[in-house]
JSON list of C-alpha atoms in Angstrom, two decimals:
[
{"chain": "D", "resi": 873, "resn": "MET", "atom": "CA", "xyz": [0.44, -5.30, -19.55]},
{"chain": "D", "resi": 874, "resn": "ASN", "atom": "CA", "xyz": [-2.93, -3.49, -19.56]},
{"chain": "D", "resi": 875, "resn": "GLY", "atom": "CA", "xyz": [-1.90, -1.73, -22.71]},
{"chain": "D", "resi": 876, "resn": "VAL", "atom": "CA", "xyz": [1.35, 0.00, -20.92]},
{"chain": "D", "resi": 877, "resn": "ARG", "atom": "CA", "xyz": [4.79, -0.83, -19.94]},
{"chain": "D", "resi": 878, "resn": "LEU", "atom": "CA", "xyz": [5.68, -0.65, -16.14]},
{"chain": "D", "resi": 879, "resn": "HIS", "atom": "CA", "xyz": [9.27, -0.61, -14.66]},
{"chain": "D", "resi": 880, "resn": "ILE", "atom": "CA", "xyz": [9.18, -2.39, -11.34]},
{"chain": "D", "resi": 881, "resn": "ALA", "atom": "CA", "xyz": [11.71, -3.17, -8.67]},
{"chain": "D", "resi": 882, "resn": "GLU", "atom": "CA", "xyz": [11.84, -6.54, -7.31]},
{"chain": "D", "resi": 883, "resn": "GLN", "atom": "CA", "xyz": [13.17, -8.60, -4.04]},
{"chain": "D", "resi": 884, "resn": "GLY", "atom": "CA", "xyz": [12.64, -11.61, -2.06]},
{"chain": "D", "resi": 885, "resn": "GLN", "atom": "CA", "xyz": [10.52, -14.67, -2.14]},
{"chain": "D", "resi": 886, "resn": "GLY", "atom": "CA", "xyz": [7.16, -15.20, -0.79]},
{"chain": "D", "resi": 887, "resn": "PRO", "atom": "CA", "xyz": [3.23, -13.57, -0.58]},
{"chain": "D", "resi": 888, "resn": "LEU", "atom": "CA", "xyz": [3.50, -10.92, -2.82]},
{"chain": "D", "resi": 889, "resn": "VAL", "atom": "CA", "xyz": [3.50, -7.43, -1.34]},
{"chain": "D", "resi": 890, "resn": "LEU", "atom": "CA", "xyz": [3.17, -4.18, -4.04]},
{"chain": "D", "resi": 891, "resn": "LEU", "atom": "CA", "xyz": [4.19, -1.29, -2.88]},
{"chain": "D", "resi": 892, "resn": "LEU", "atom": "CA", "xyz": [2.61, 2.20, -4.96]},
{"chain": "D", "resi": 893, "resn": "HIS", "atom": "CA", "xyz": [4.33, 5.56, -4.80]},
{"chain": "D", "resi": 894, "resn": "GLY", "atom": "CA", "xyz": [2.49, 8.65, -4.83]},
{"chain": "D", "resi": 895, "resn": "TRP", "atom": "CA", "xyz": [3.39, 12.00, -6.23]},
{"chain": "D", "resi": 896, "resn": "PRO", "atom": "CA", "xyz": [6.07, 13.20, -6.88]},
{"chain": "D", "resi": 897, "resn": "GLU", "atom": "CA", "xyz": [7.62, 9.96, -6.05]},
{"chain": "D", "resi": 898, "resn": "THR", "atom": "CA", "xyz": [8.88, 6.95, -7.87]},
{"chain": "D", "resi": 899, "resn": "TRP", "atom": "CA", "xyz": [9.70, 2.99, -6.73]},
{"chain": "D", "resi": 900, "resn": "TYR", "atom": "CA", "xyz": [12.63, 4.67, -5.03]},
{"chain": "D", "resi": 901, "resn": "SER", "atom": "CA", "xyz": [10.57, 6.03, -2.31]},
{"chain": "D", "resi": 902, "resn": "TRP", "atom": "CA", "xyz": [10.18, 2.22, -1.18]},
{"chain": "D", "resi": 903, "resn": "ARG", "atom": "CA", "xyz": [13.94, 1.36, -1.00]},
{"chain": "D", "resi": 904, "resn": "HIS", "atom": "CA", "xyz": [13.96, 1.18, 2.82]},
{"chain": "D", "resi": 905, "resn": "GLN", "atom": "CA", "xyz": [11.27, -0.79, 3.17]},
{"chain": "D", "resi": 906, "resn": "PHE", "atom": "CA", "xyz": [12.47, -3.68, 0.99]},
{"chain": "D", "resi": 907, "resn": "GLY", "atom": "CA", "xyz": [15.01, -4.96, 3.29]},
{"chain": "D", "resi": 908, "resn": "ALA", "atom": "CA", "xyz": [12.18, -5.55, 6.38]},
{"chain": "D", "resi": 909, "resn": "LEU", "atom": "CA", "xyz": [9.86, -7.11, 4.11]},
{"chain": "D", "resi": 910, "resn": "VAL", "atom": "CA", "xyz": [12.15, -9.45, 2.13]},
{"chain": "D", "resi": 911, "resn": "ALA", "atom": "CA", "xyz": [13.45, -10.25, 5.95]},
{"chain": "D", "resi": 912, "resn": "ALA", "atom": "CA", "xyz": [9.68, -11.05, 6.97]},
{"chain": "D", "resi": 913, "resn": "GLY", "atom": "CA", "xyz": [9.10, -13.39, 4.03]},
{"chain": "D", "resi": 914, "resn": "TYR", "atom": "CA", "xyz": [7.84, -11.57, 1.33]},
{"chain": "D", "resi": 915, "resn": "ARG", "atom": "CA", "xyz": [8.02, -10.96, -2.23]},
{"chain": "D", "resi": 916, "resn": "VAL", "atom": "CA", "xyz": [8.44, -7.20, -2.96]},
{"chain": "D", "resi": 917, "resn": "VAL", "atom": "CA", "xyz": [7.59, -5.36, -5.85]},
{"chain": "D", "resi": 918, "resn": "ALA", "atom": "CA", "xyz": [7.24, -1.35, -6.23]},
{"chain": "D", "resi": 919, "resn": "PRO", "atom": "CA", "xyz": [6.34, -0.28, -9.63]},
{"chain": "D", "resi": 920, "resn": "ASP", "atom": "CA", "xyz": [6.90, 3.25, -11.24]},
{"chain": "D", "resi": 921, "resn": "GLN", "atom": "CA", "xyz": [3.24, 3.62, -11.61]},
{"chain": "D", "resi": 922, "resn": "ARG", "atom": "CA", "xyz": [2.40, 4.75, -15.14]},
{"chain": "D", "resi": 923, "resn": "GLY", "atom": "CA", "xyz": [3.38, 8.31, -16.33]},
{"chain": "D", "resi": 924, "resn": "TYR", "atom": "CA", "xyz": [6.13, 7.88, -13.95]},
{"chain": "D", "resi": 925, "resn": "ALA", "atom": "CA", "xyz": [10.03, 7.56, -14.16]},
{"chain": "D", "resi": 926, "resn": "ARG", "atom": "CA", "xyz": [10.76, 4.50, -16.46]},
{"chain": "D", "resi": 927, "resn": "SER", "atom": "CA", "xyz": [7.42, 3.35, -16.85]},
{"chain": "D", "resi": 928, "resn": "GLU", "atom": "CA", "xyz": [5.56, 4.10, -20.26]},
{"chain": "D", "resi": 929, "resn": "GLN", "atom": "CA", "xyz": [3.83, 7.59, -20.59]},
{"chain": "D", "resi": 930, "resn": "PRO", "atom": "CA", "xyz": [0.80, 7.61, -22.20]},
{"chain": "D", "resi": 931, "resn": "PRO", "atom": "CA", "xyz": [0.34, 11.07, -23.98]},
{"chain": "D", "resi": 932, "resn": "GLU", "atom": "CA", "xyz": [-3.45, 11.22, -23.46]},
{"chain": "D", "resi": 933, "resn": "VAL", "atom": "CA", "xyz": [-4.83, 12.36, -20.09]},
{"chain": "D", "resi": 934, "resn": "THR", "atom": "CA", "xyz": [-7.75, 10.11, -20.50]},
{"chain": "D", "resi": 935, "resn": "SER", "atom": "CA", "xyz": [-5.22, 7.36, -19.91]},
{"chain": "D", "resi": 936, "resn": "TYR", "atom": "CA", "xyz": [-4.64, 8.24, -16.13]},
{"chain": "D", "resi": 937, "resn": "THR", "atom": "CA", "xyz": [-8.13, 7.49, -14.59]},
{"chain": "D", "resi": 938, "resn": "LEU", "atom": "CA", "xyz": [-8.23, 5.56, -11.03]},
{"chain": "D", "resi": 939, "resn": "LEU", "atom": "CA", "xyz": [-9.50, 2.85, -13.38]},
{"chain": "D", "resi": 940, "resn": "HIS", "atom": "CA", "xyz": [-6.52, 2.61, -15.70]},
{"chain": "D", "resi": 941, "resn": "LEU", "atom": "CA", "xyz": [-4.23, 2.89, -12.43]},
{"chain": "D", "resi": 942, "resn": "VAL", "atom": "CA", "xyz": [-5.81, 0.01, -10.70]},
{"chain": "D", "resi": 943, "resn": "GLY", "atom": "CA", "xyz": [-6.12, -2.23, -13.98]},
{"chain": "D", "resi": 944, "resn": "ASP", "atom": "CA", "xyz": [-2.55, -1.54, -13.99]},
{"chain": "D", "resi": 945, "resn": "VAL", "atom": "CA", "xyz": [-2.30, -3.22, -10.24]},
{"chain": "D", "resi": 946, "resn": "ILE", "atom": "CA", "xyz": [-4.61, -6.14, -11.09]},
{"chain": "D", "resi": 947, "resn": "ALA", "atom": "CA", "xyz": [-2.77, -6.90, -14.42]},
{"chain": "D", "resi": 948, "resn": "LEU", "atom": "CA", "xyz": [0.52, -6.73, -12.56]},
{"chain": "D", "resi": 949, "resn": "ILE", "atom": "CA", "xyz": [-0.57, -9.25, -9.87]},
{"chain": "D", "resi": 950, "resn": "GLU", "atom": "CA", "xyz": [-1.54, -11.55, -12.94]},
{"chain": "D", "resi": 951, "resn": "GLU", "atom": "CA", "xyz": [1.52, -10.78, -14.98]},
{"chain": "D", "resi": 952, "resn": "LEU", "atom": "CA", "xyz": [3.97, -11.95, -11.87]},
{"chain": "D", "resi": 953, "resn": "GLY", "atom": "CA", "xyz": [1.90, -14.95, -11.62]},
{"chain": "D", "resi": 954, "resn": "GLU", "atom": "CA", "xyz": [0.56, -14.55, -8.42]},
{"chain": "D", "resi": 955, "resn": "GLU", "atom": "CA", "xyz": [-3.12, -15.08, -7.33]},
{"chain": "D", "resi": 956, "resn": "GLN", "atom": "CA", "xyz": [-3.45, -12.38, -5.10]},
{"chain": "D", "resi": 957, "resn": "ALA", "atom": "CA", "xyz": [-1.39, -9.70, -3.28]},
{"chain": "D", "resi": 958, "resn": "ILE", "atom": "CA", "xyz": [-1.06, -7.31, -0.15]},
{"chain": "D", "resi": 959, "resn": "VAL", "atom": "CA", "xyz": [-1.22, -3.66, -1.64]},
{"chain": "D", "resi": 960, "resn": "VAL", "atom": "CA", "xyz": [0.14, -0.67, 0.13]},
{"chain": "D", "resi": 961, "resn": "GLY", "atom": "CA", "xyz": [-0.08, 2.72, -1.45]},
{"chain": "D", "resi": 962, "resn": "HIS", "atom": "CA", "xyz": [1.30, 6.15, -0.44]},
{"chain": "D", "resi": 963, "resn": "ASP", "atom": "CA", "xyz": [0.03, 9.31, -1.08]},
{"chain": "D", "resi": 964, "resn": "TRP", "atom": "CA", "xyz": [-1.79, 9.42, -4.44]},
{"chain": "D", "resi": 965, "resn": "GLY", "atom": "CA", "xyz": [-0.78, 5.61, -4.52]},
{"chain": "D", "resi": 966, "resn": "ALA", "atom": "CA", "xyz": [-3.33, 5.10, -1.67]},
{"chain": "D", "resi": 967, "resn": "PRO", "atom": "CA", "xyz": [-6.45, 5.80, -3.26]},
{"chain": "D", "resi": 968, "resn": "VAL", "atom": "CA", "xyz": [-5.08, 3.45, -6.03]},
{"chain": "D", "resi": 969, "resn": "ALA", "atom": "CA", "xyz": [-4.56, 0.76, -3.49]},
{"chain": "D", "resi": 970, "resn": "TRP", "atom": "CA", "xyz": [-8.03, 1.47, -1.66]},
{"chain": "D", "resi": 971, "resn": "THR", "atom": "CA", "xyz": [-9.90, 1.22, -4.89]},
{"chain": "D", "resi": 972, "resn": "ALA", "atom": "CA", "xyz": [-8.22, -2.09, -6.07]},
{"chain": "D", "resi": 973, "resn": "ALA", "atom": "CA", "xyz": [-8.94, -3.63, -2.55]},
{"chain": "D", "resi": 974, "resn": "MET", "atom": "CA", "xyz": [-12.87, -2.78, -3.16]},
{"chain": "D", "resi": 975, "resn": "LEU", "atom": "CA", "xyz": [-13.23, -3.37, -6.69]},
{"chain": "D", "resi": 976, "resn": "ARG", "atom": "CA", "xyz": [-11.17, -6.54, -6.78]},
{"chain": "D", "resi": 977, "resn": "PRO", "atom": "CA", "xyz": [-11.22, -8.21, -3.25]},
{"chain": "D", "resi": 978, "resn": "ASP", "atom": "CA", "xyz": [-10.29, -11.72, -5.08]},
{"chain": "D", "resi": 979, "resn": "LYS", "atom": "CA", "xyz": [-7.16, -10.21, -5.80]},
{"chain": "D", "resi": 980, "resn": "VAL", "atom": "CA", "xyz": [-5.97, -7.93, -3.01]},
{"chain": "D", "resi": 981, "resn": "ARG", "atom": "CA", "xyz": [-6.16, -9.85, 0.10]},
{"chain": "D", "resi": 982, "resn": "ALA", "atom": "CA", "xyz": [-4.87, -6.98, 2.08]},
{"chain": "D", "resi": 983, "resn": "VAL", "atom": "CA", "xyz": [-4.76, -3.19, 1.87]},
{"chain": "D", "resi": 984, "resn": "ALA", "atom": "CA", "xyz": [-2.91, -0.25, 3.47]},
{"chain": "D", "resi": 985, "resn": "GLY", "atom": "CA", "xyz": [-2.61, 3.44, 2.68]},
{"chain": "D", "resi": 986, "resn": "LEU", "atom": "CA", "xyz": [-0.15, 5.94, 4.32]},
{"chain": "D", "resi": 987, "resn": "SER", "atom": "CA", "xyz": [-0.53, 9.60, 4.74]},
{"chain": "D", "resi": 988, "resn": "ILE", "atom": "CA", "xyz": [-3.93, 10.47, 3.57]},
{"chain": "D", "resi": 989, "resn": "PRO", "atom": "CA", "xyz": [-7.31, 9.34, 4.75]},
{"chain": "D", "resi": 990, "resn": "PRO", "atom": "CA", "xyz": [-9.42, 6.82, 3.12]},
{"chain": "D", "resi": 991, "resn": "ILE", "atom": "CA", "xyz": [-11.85, 8.19, 0.67]},
{"chain": "D", "resi": 992, "resn": "LEU", "atom": "CA", "xyz": [-14.10, 5.33, -0.27]},
{"chain": "D", "resi": 993, "resn": "PRO", "atom": "CA", "xyz": [-16.33, 4.51, -1.45]},
{"chain": "D", "resi": 994, "resn": "GLY", "atom": "CA", "xyz": [-17.31, 7.84, -3.04]},
{"chain": "D", "resi": 995, "resn": "GLY", "atom": "CA", "xyz": [-13.80, 8.12, -4.37]},
{"chain": "D", "resi": 996, "resn": "MET", "atom": "CA", "xyz": [-11.33, 11.06, -5.47]},
{"chain": "D", "resi": 997, "resn": "VAL", "atom": "CA", "xyz": [-12.97, 14.24, -4.81]},
{"chain": "D", "resi": 998, "resn": "PRO", "atom": "CA", "xyz": [-13.67, 15.69, -8.46]},
{"chain": "D", "resi": 999, "resn": "PRO", "atom": "CA", "xyz": [-11.86, 19.11, -9.29]},
{"chain": "D", "resi": 1000, "resn": "SER", "atom": "CA", "xyz": [-15.17, 20.77, -9.38]},
{"chain": "D", "resi": 1001, "resn": "ILE", "atom": "CA", "xyz": [-15.51, 20.33, -5.58]},
{"chain": "D", "resi": 1002, "resn": "THR", "atom": "CA", "xyz": [-11.93, 20.95, -4.75]},
{"chain": "D", "resi": 1003, "resn": "ARG", "atom": "CA", "xyz": [-12.49, 24.28, -7.27]},
{"chain": "D", "resi": 1004, "resn": "THR", "atom": "CA", "xyz": [-15.14, 25.49, -5.05]},
{"chain": "D", "resi": 1005, "resn": "GLU", "atom": "CA", "xyz": [-13.37, 24.74, -1.77]},
{"chain": "D", "resi": 1006, "resn": "TYR", "atom": "CA", "xyz": [-9.94, 26.15, -2.54]},
{"chain": "D", "resi": 1007, "resn": "GLY", "atom": "CA", "xyz": [-10.50, 28.10, -5.82]},
{"chain": "D", "resi": 1008, "resn": "ASP", "atom": "CA", "xyz": [-9.03, 27.86, -9.26]},
{"chain": "D", "resi": 1009, "resn": "GLY", "atom": "CA", "xyz": [-5.57, 27.96, -7.78]},
{"chain": "D", "resi": 1010, "resn": "PHE", "atom": "CA", "xyz": [-5.69, 24.86, -6.10]},
{"chain": "D", "resi": 1011, "resn": "TYR", "atom": "CA", "xyz": [-2.70, 22.37, -7.65]},
{"chain": "D", "resi": 1012, "resn": "GLN", "atom": "CA", "xyz": [-4.90, 19.53, -8.50]},
{"chain": "D", "resi": 1013, "resn": "VAL", "atom": "CA", "xyz": [-7.15, 22.21, -10.55]},
{"chain": "D", "resi": 1014, "resn": "TYR", "atom": "CA", "xyz": [-3.87, 23.77, -12.03]},
{"chain": "D", "resi": 1015, "resn": "PHE", "atom": "CA", "xyz": [-2.65, 20.36, -12.95]},
{"chain": "D", "resi": 1016, "resn": "GLN", "atom": "CA", "xyz": [-5.95, 19.60, -15.28]},
{"chain": "D", "resi": 1017, "resn": "GLN", "atom": "CA", "xyz": [-4.47, 22.18, -17.64]},
{"chain": "D", "resi": 1018, "resn": "PRO", "atom": "CA", "xyz": [-2.39, 20.44, -20.34]},
{"chain": "D", "resi": 1019, "resn": "GLY", "atom": "CA", "xyz": [1.02, 20.99, -20.59]},
{"chain": "D", "resi": 1020, "resn": "VAL", "atom": "CA", "xyz": [1.39, 24.16, -18.11]},
{"chain": "D", "resi": 1021, "resn": "ALA", "atom": "CA", "xyz": [2.83, 22.45, -15.03]},
{"chain": "D", "resi": 1022, "resn": "ASP", "atom": "CA", "xyz": [4.78, 20.15, -17.23]},
{"chain": "D", "resi": 1023, "resn": "ALA", "atom": "CA", "xyz": [6.39, 23.09, -18.70]},
{"chain": "D", "resi": 1024, "resn": "GLU", "atom": "CA", "xyz": [7.02, 24.66, -15.28]},
{"chain": "D", "resi": 1025, "resn": "PHE", "atom": "CA", "xyz": [8.54, 22.14, -13.96]},
{"chain": "D", "resi": 1026, "resn": "ALA", "atom": "CA", "xyz": [10.85, 21.02, -16.99]},
{"chain": "D", "resi": 1027, "resn": "LYS", "atom": "CA", "xyz": [12.56, 24.59, -16.91]},
{"chain": "D", "resi": 1028, "resn": "ASP", "atom": "CA", "xyz": [14.71, 23.39, -14.26]},
{"chain": "D", "resi": 1029, "resn": "ILE", "atom": "CA", "xyz": [13.91, 19.90, -13.07]},
{"chain": "D", "resi": 1030, "resn": "PRO", "atom": "CA", "xyz": [16.66, 19.31, -9.88]},
{"chain": "D", "resi": 1031, "resn": "GLU", "atom": "CA", "xyz": [15.01, 22.75, -8.34]},
{"chain": "D", "resi": 1032, "resn": "SER", "atom": "CA", "xyz": [11.54, 21.71, -9.15]},
{"chain": "D", "resi": 1033, "resn": "LEU", "atom": "CA", "xyz": [12.19, 18.52, -6.95]},
{"chain": "D", "resi": 1034, "resn": "ARG", "atom": "CA", "xyz": [13.85, 19.90, -4.78]},
{"chain": "D", "resi": 1035, "resn": "ARG", "atom": "CA", "xyz": [11.24, 22.98, -4.04]},
{"chain": "D", "resi": 1036, "resn": "LEU", "atom": "CA", "xyz": [8.37, 20.38, -4.32]},
{"chain": "D", "resi": 1037, "resn": "LEU", "atom": "CA", "xyz": [10.01, 17.67, -1.72]},
{"chain": "D", "resi": 1038, "resn": "VAL", "atom": "CA", "xyz": [11.50, 20.20, 0.85]},
{"chain": "D", "resi": 1039, "resn": "GLY", "atom": "CA", "xyz": [8.51, 23.04, 0.31]},
{"chain": "D", "resi": 1040, "resn": "ALA", "atom": "CA", "xyz": [5.68, 20.41, 1.10]},
{"chain": "D", "resi": 1041, "resn": "SER", "atom": "CA", "xyz": [7.79, 18.87, 4.08]},
{"chain": "D", "resi": 1042, "resn": "GLY", "atom": "CA", "xyz": [7.18, 19.72, 7.76]},
{"chain": "D", "resi": 1043, "resn": "ASP", "atom": "CA", "xyz": [10.76, 21.01, 8.21]},
{"chain": "D", "resi": 1044, "resn": "ASN", "atom": "CA", "xyz": [10.79, 23.41, 5.09]},
{"chain": "D", "resi": 1045, "resn": "PRO", "atom": "CA", "xyz": [13.25, 26.70, 5.35]},
{"chain": "D", "resi": 1046, "resn": "LEU", "atom": "CA", "xyz": [10.10, 28.91, 6.09]},
{"chain": "D", "resi": 1047, "resn": "GLY", "atom": "CA", "xyz": [9.29, 27.12, 8.78]},
{"chain": "D", "resi": 1048, "resn": "LYS", "atom": "CA", "xyz": [5.72, 26.61, 7.73]},
{"chain": "D", "resi": 1049, "resn": "GLU", "atom": "CA", "xyz": [3.34, 24.09, 8.38]},
{"chain": "D", "resi": 1050, "resn": "PRO", "atom": "CA", "xyz": [2.26, 21.99, 5.47]},
{"chain": "D", "resi": 1051, "resn": "ARG", "atom": "CA", "xyz": [-0.85, 23.41, 4.01]},
{"chain": "D", "resi": 1052, "resn": "PRO", "atom": "CA", "xyz": [-3.32, 22.87, 0.80]},
{"chain": "D", "resi": 1053, "resn": "LEU", "atom": "CA", "xyz": [-1.20, 23.88, -2.55]},
{"chain": "D", "resi": 1054, "resn": "VAL", "atom": "CA", "xyz": [-2.94, 26.89, -3.44]},
{"chain": "D", "resi": 1055, "resn": "ILE", "atom": "CA", "xyz": [-1.27, 28.89, -6.50]},
{"chain": "D", "resi": 1056, "resn": "PRO", "atom": "CA", "xyz": [-2.13, 32.74, -6.60]},
{"chain": "D", "resi": 1057, "resn": "ASP", "atom": "CA", "xyz": [-3.23, 34.36, -9.90]},
{"chain": "D", "resi": 1058, "resn": "GLY", "atom": "CA", "xyz": [-0.42, 35.01, -12.15]},
{"chain": "D", "resi": 1059, "resn": "LEU", "atom": "CA", "xyz": [2.38, 32.32, -10.07]},
{"chain": "D", "resi": 1060, "resn": "GLY", "atom": "CA", "xyz": [3.28, 28.92, -11.24]},
{"chain": "D", "resi": 1061, "resn": "LEU", "atom": "CA", "xyz": [3.17, 25.92, -8.28]},
{"chain": "D", "resi": 1062, "resn": "LEU", "atom": "CA", "xyz": [6.89, 26.43, -7.85]},
{"chain": "D", "resi": 1063, "resn": "ASP", "atom": "CA", "xyz": [6.69, 30.30, -7.08]},
{"chain": "D", "resi": 1064, "resn": "THR", "atom": "CA", "xyz": [4.89, 29.31, -3.84]},
{"chain": "D", "resi": 1065, "resn": "MET", "atom": "CA", "xyz": [8.07, 26.73, -2.63]},
{"chain": "D", "resi": 1066, "resn": "PRO", "atom": "CA", "xyz": [10.66, 28.51, -1.01]},
{"chain": "D", "resi": 1067, "resn": "GLN", "atom": "CA", "xyz": [14.60, 27.46, -2.33]},
{"chain": "D", "resi": 1068, "resn": "SER", "atom": "CA", "xyz": [16.34, 25.20, -0.58]},
{"chain": "D", "resi": 1069, "resn": "PRO", "atom": "CA", "xyz": [20.23, 25.66, -1.08]},
{"chain": "D", "resi": 1070, "resn": "ALA", "atom": "CA", "xyz": [20.89, 23.13, 1.87]},
{"chain": "D", "resi": 1071, "resn": "LEU", "atom": "CA", "xyz": [18.82, 20.01, 2.05]},
{"chain": "D", "resi": 1072, "resn": "PRO", "atom": "CA", "xyz": [17.06, 18.72, 5.03]},
{"chain": "D", "resi": 1073, "resn": "ALA", "atom": "CA", "xyz": [18.32, 15.56, 6.47]},
{"chain": "D", "resi": 1074, "resn": "TRP", "atom": "CA", "xyz": [15.96, 13.43, 5.08]},
{"chain": "D", "resi": 1075, "resn": "LEU", "atom": "CA", "xyz": [16.75, 14.41, 1.49]},
{"chain": "D", "resi": 1076, "resn": "THR", "atom": "CA", "xyz": [20.42, 13.44, -0.32]}
]
């Protein structure tokens, strides 16, 4: 659908609710919401967005625009045999949900975004603006370099995910408040995150 294969988790019957994860996440981030939504009478579907986990991972950077991701949402609604869906997004999933609702109100009957404020109608802030505000070390600018972050994270994937999830949380071992991820010259993103030999209570 929409040129890619998406892995989904699905449960329940009734009006469709699509749950869109953020970064660095997968459909699994929504596992605790499935039961409550199904009990309330909804059909719940949480895809791994393109590029994540078991969904297809097109190699071209140009395959990951916001319009591509919105196209995946609309194609998924249709592939599931539904006319409309309620779309809920978290983190990076939130702009996808908002933009889907803005561009296709015929397909998105309600929308919610979690963790970040709405940024419509202007869309995502371009890297040129975030570079001006935070410098060349801002993580979104860092991610624009093909293969650089990939290579850093691939050196030790479990450690990379621990550092990202714990380091960006409110109860990281250093006790610091979450802040914009800015990487000093000569370092990688993970160098800005503390090691976490003991996981916090929320992360098994």
